[in-house]
Amino acid sequence: MNKKLKEKFDESVSAVLPITVIVLLLSIFVVPMETGTIALFLVGAFMLIIGMAFFQLGAEMAMTPLGEGVGSHIMKTKRLSILIIVCFVMGVIITIAEPDLQVLANQVPSIPNETLIWTVALGVGVFLVIAVLRIIFKLSLPLLLCILYAALFLLSFAAPTDFIAVAFDSGGVTTGPMTVPFIMAIGVGLSSTRSDRDGSSDSFGLISFCSIGPIAMVLLLGIFYHPAGASYNTTEIPDVVTMQDVMRQFVHMLPDYGREVISSILPVLIVFLLFQLISRRYHKNQMIKMLMGFLYTIIGLILFLTGVNVGFAPVGSLLGSNLAAQTWRFVLIPIGALIGYYIVKAEPAVQVLNKQVEDVTNGSISRSAMNLCLSIGVSASVALALLRVLTGLNIYWLLIPGYIIALVLTRFVPKVFVGIAFDSGGVASGPMTSTFLLPLAMGACTAVGGNVVTDAFGVVAMVAMAPLIAIQIMGVLYQLKLKRATSDALIMIDVDDNAIMDIEEE
């Protein structure tokens, strides 16, 4: 096996295994499940592991160098109009290529799928341009985020009530496994052309802007279309008895996800070939390597999406409905927190972000520290989201205080942590969240007789908000540790100087 692929495979196993064990233990001791359902889940977990390994390797070989190449090349053109057009077009294309966007479109039947997809893609395109202009003109990231989120909440007050949770979920869903590696790499490429000390920290922040765009556009769509309500296609558990039935479910869905992934990645592949024709940036061996990367990405995404949709989503829905139907339904909250702690590690784009953070910060912010911080944050957010599902608490009571805390923290942490934190929000809420945690919340909401649209939706938004706070708290602790280390070093220098003076006097 390829050494790099084996490394990615090992990472995938360590990410997926804990959530698999948790679900198996729950099925034995808390929520008895049929053997066929468990078989679906286990096959899904296996496909998830293989898919994550191929995707991460493919993103590293193709998406990251392409993004960096586009970013650095358009900066060298020195023409603002070309830069704006290229960034806008790339933002639109890469968003249409995002598989999670198809899931979102199916969740909102009151708006035609194509209309929603193109509107969200345009939103990402516009906000990617804003993010790039911020890097070029060296504008303050915390200040812009404060202004944009204030505008976002004001806009939400004008949107239909049933549409608010869906809109905030869209921000997390849109920045998924396809969008994140490419857009983050564009940021690295753009900032690499700058020689000032803030260049590396400014490579972060693009994902945060691209998460705001979809929320704003979906809210505007809600206002424009005046929908009576938004709903979600309920997850049904297929009737499987034998392993042949189980495999038939996956084989039946593989071509559908294959067509979806290939049609999504094809525009990106065309952009790659056009970019190579214009720039002649990559030599023959690099071209072959990147084309292999695209192939790995396609294989990985097909396996990943089939695994989570066929194997994970039905089990999530079943767990939620069965746990919430018990008299001790509030046990769902700590169980959800435990699942949230581990599920974020299985998000493919999270590992891409963590590696990027480690590389850009020269190891001062390690992958393990990022993983721990994200896990704690997502665990707390899932617990709060499930509390809201069981009690019917309005999402504003959690989102508004949460974002106020996150925005206030931007004034007290190093600049690089602000960009990383707000990027992590979009990254943490990927396909695992939308295909396992969302069905879990929906199943629970249905069992307690709640409003699925207003109460179950919002899980993705909560998961997206948690890293904003958790990683900035890590930034505060990092800064305190740095100051303490500096002061200790100064004390040592002072002691040494005094010792030298004493010797000289003698």
CSV table of C-alpha atoms in Angstrom, one decimal, residues 8-9 43 107 118 133 140 182 219 229 255 319 329 332 426 437 442 447 465 501:
chain,number,residue,atom,x,y,z
A,8,LYS,CA,-4.3,8.6,5.8
A,9,PHE,CA,-6.0,5.2,6.3
A,43,VAL,CA,-20.6,-1.4,6.2
A,107,GLN,CA,-34.1,20.2,2.9
A,118,TRP,CA,-27.2,28.9,-7.5
A,133,LEU,CA,-10.0,42.1,-0.8
A,140,SER,CA,-9.2,44.1,10.2
A,182,PHE,CA,-9.5,24.7,-2.1
A,219,LEU,CA,-32.3,34.5,4.5
A,229,GLY,CA,-42.3,26.6,5.9
A,255,PRO,CA,-24.1,5.1,-9.0
A,319,LEU,CA,-31.1,6.5,18.0
A,329,ARG,CA,-35.2,11.2,27.6
A,332,LEU,CA,-30.0,12.0,25.1
A,426,GLY,CA,-17.5,26.2,8.8
A,437,LEU,CA,-26.4,14.5,14.0
A,442,MET,CA,-34.9,15.1,13.9
A,447,ALA,CA,-40.6,11.5,19.3
A,465,MET,CA,-20.6,28.2,16.3
A,501,MET,CA,28.0,41.6,38.5
